[in-house]
C-alpha cells in the first residue's frame, strides 16, 4: 500500500526552464510534507517542506504547492540548473507519528 | 561540520553471518532512525529511536535489531542476514517533531549472497 506516490520515475527539462515534480498521497492524516534531493552515492538532503495548514511555501528557486482537496503536492524549480539533476523524493508525516513515508522518487535531468 | 556517519559504505556478506552497520551523529540529536531504499519502493523505515534506550519498530523491522546506548550512536544489527536484505541503507537524525529526519548519512550498500 503505497501511501505516497511519485508516478513519474523520470523527468527531463531544459536548463533555464521550470521543473515540476509531482507527488500524490492517500492518507488524509498526513499533516507535514517534505522534499528531499539525492545525488548518487550520497544520502538524501532536505530541500523544502510545507505544513498542511499552508498551500504554498517558497525558498529561492524552489516552491512547494499543496492541494489538500486533491491530496497532491508539487515542487517547482525555476529556473532549472544543471546542478538540480538528482533524484527527488517527496515524503509525508502523519501527526504524532515518528516516521516519514516516502514516495518512490523521480529522477530529474537538466539538459544544457 | 554537522554530519551523520555510517560505516561501512559498502559490504558484501554471506547468508547467516551476523553484521553491524554503525551510525554516529555529532549534532546531539535525540531522534535517530534507519531506512532502507529499494527500487520502486522509495525509502522505508526500519527502526527509530526517540532517545537513549528508547527504540521502536518502523514499517519493515523483520530481521533487524537496533540499540541506543548512547545519544550519538544507533547501530543496525542483522543477526542472520538473508538475500532479501540486500539493499541501500540510510541512517538519519534530527531534533524530533516534524523534522526528525533532518540529516541523512551517506548510505551503506549491503549485498547478501
mmCIF file of C-alpha atoms in Angstrom, chain A residues 28-95:
data_model
loop_
_atom_site.group_PDB
_atom_site.id
_atom_site.type_symbol
_atom_site.label_atom_id
_atom_site.label_comp_id
_atom_site.label_asym_id
_atom_site.label_seq_id
_atom_site.Cartn_x
_atom_site.Cartn_y
_atom_site.Cartn_z
ATOM 1 C CA UNK A 28 -5.671 12.379 4.849
ATOM 2 C CA UNK A 29 -3.971 12.227 8.255
ATOM 3 C CA UNK A 30 -0.673 13.440 6.807
ATOM 4 C CA UNK A 31 -0.060 16.964 8.015
ATOM 5 C CA UNK A 32 3.526 17.726 7.061
ATOM 6 C CA UNK A 33 5.254 17.207 3.743
ATOM 7 C CA UNK A 34 8.904 17.368 2.765
ATOM 8 C CA UNK A 35 11.031 17.171 -0.350
ATOM 9 C CA UNK A 36 14.497 15.663 -0.375
ATOM 10 C CA UNK A 37 17.127 15.717 -3.077
ATOM 11 C CA UNK A 38 19.539 12.849 -3.554
ATOM 12 C CA UNK A 39 22.730 12.723 -5.583
ATOM 13 C CA UNK A 40 24.348 9.368 -6.470
ATOM 14 C CA UNK A 41 26.447 7.865 -3.658
ATOM 15 C CA UNK A 42 25.105 10.385 -1.157
ATOM 16 C CA UNK A 43 22.291 10.400 1.358
ATOM 17 C CA UNK A 44 19.113 12.435 0.829
ATOM 18 C CA UNK A 45 19.346 16.095 1.766
ATOM 19 C CA UNK A 46 16.406 18.142 2.925
ATOM 20 C CA UNK A 47 15.174 20.673 0.381
ATOM 21 C CA UNK A 48 11.884 22.253 1.429
ATOM 22 C CA UNK A 49 8.808 21.440 3.484
ATOM 23 C CA UNK A 50 5.220 22.537 3.931
ATOM 24 C CA UNK A 51 2.677 22.204 6.681
ATOM 25 C CA UNK A 52 -0.852 21.144 5.850
ATOM 26 C CA UNK A 53 -2.164 24.493 7.066
ATOM 27 C CA UNK A 54 -0.461 26.189 4.139
ATOM 28 C CA UNK A 55 -0.841 25.815 0.401
ATOM 29 C CA UNK A 56 2.476 27.255 -0.696
ATOM 30 C CA UNK A 57 5.997 27.602 0.598
ATOM 31 C CA UNK A 58 8.828 29.259 -1.260
ATOM 32 C CA UNK A 59 12.588 29.165 -0.786
ATOM 33 C CA UNK A 60 14.631 30.791 -3.505
ATOM 34 C CA UNK A 61 14.218 28.850 -6.737
ATOM 35 C CA UNK A 62 12.143 26.158 -5.017
ATOM 36 C CA UNK A 63 8.409 26.370 -4.349
ATOM 37 C CA UNK A 64 6.204 23.641 -2.972
ATOM 38 C CA UNK A 65 2.453 23.711 -3.564
ATOM 39 C CA UNK A 66 -0.046 21.691 -1.576
ATOM 40 C CA UNK A 67 -3.580 20.915 -2.766
ATOM 41 C CA UNK A 68 -5.219 19.134 0.133
ATOM 42 C CA UNK A 69 -8.533 18.508 -1.582
ATOM 43 C CA UNK A 70 -6.714 16.678 -4.376
ATOM 44 C CA UNK A 71 -4.147 15.155 -1.998
ATOM 45 C CA UNK A 72 -1.449 16.413 -4.284
ATOM 46 C CA UNK A 73 1.752 18.335 -3.862
ATOM 47 C CA UNK A 74 4.249 19.587 -6.348
ATOM 48 C CA UNK A 75 7.758 21.006 -6.323
ATOM 49 C CA UNK A 76 8.582 23.764 -8.774
ATOM 50 C CA UNK A 77 12.176 24.645 -9.598
ATOM 51 C CA UNK A 78 12.653 27.901 -11.504
ATOM 52 C CA UNK A 79 14.949 28.339 -13.297
ATOM 53 C CA UNK A 80 16.323 24.809 -13.540
ATOM 54 C CA UNK A 81 20.085 24.448 -13.369
ATOM 55 C CA UNK A 82 22.401 21.519 -14.228
ATOM 56 C CA UNK A 83 23.168 21.037 -10.534
ATOM 57 C CA UNK A 84 19.496 20.270 -9.960
ATOM 58 C CA UNK A 85 19.938 16.933 -11.735
ATOM 59 C CA UNK A 86 19.242 14.397 -8.978
ATOM 60 C CA UNK A 87 16.584 12.075 -7.621
ATOM 61 C CA UNK A 88 13.838 13.890 -5.728
ATOM 62 C CA UNK A 89 11.796 12.214 -3.019
ATOM 63 C CA UNK A 90 8.634 13.559 -1.502
ATOM 64 C CA UNK A 91 7.778 12.433 2.000
ATOM 65 C CA UNK A 92 4.869 12.841 4.374
ATOM 66 C CA UNK A 93 4.375 12.631 8.098
ATOM 67 C CA UNK A 94 1.207 11.866 9.996
ATOM 68 C CA UNK A 95 0.571 13.990 13.071
#
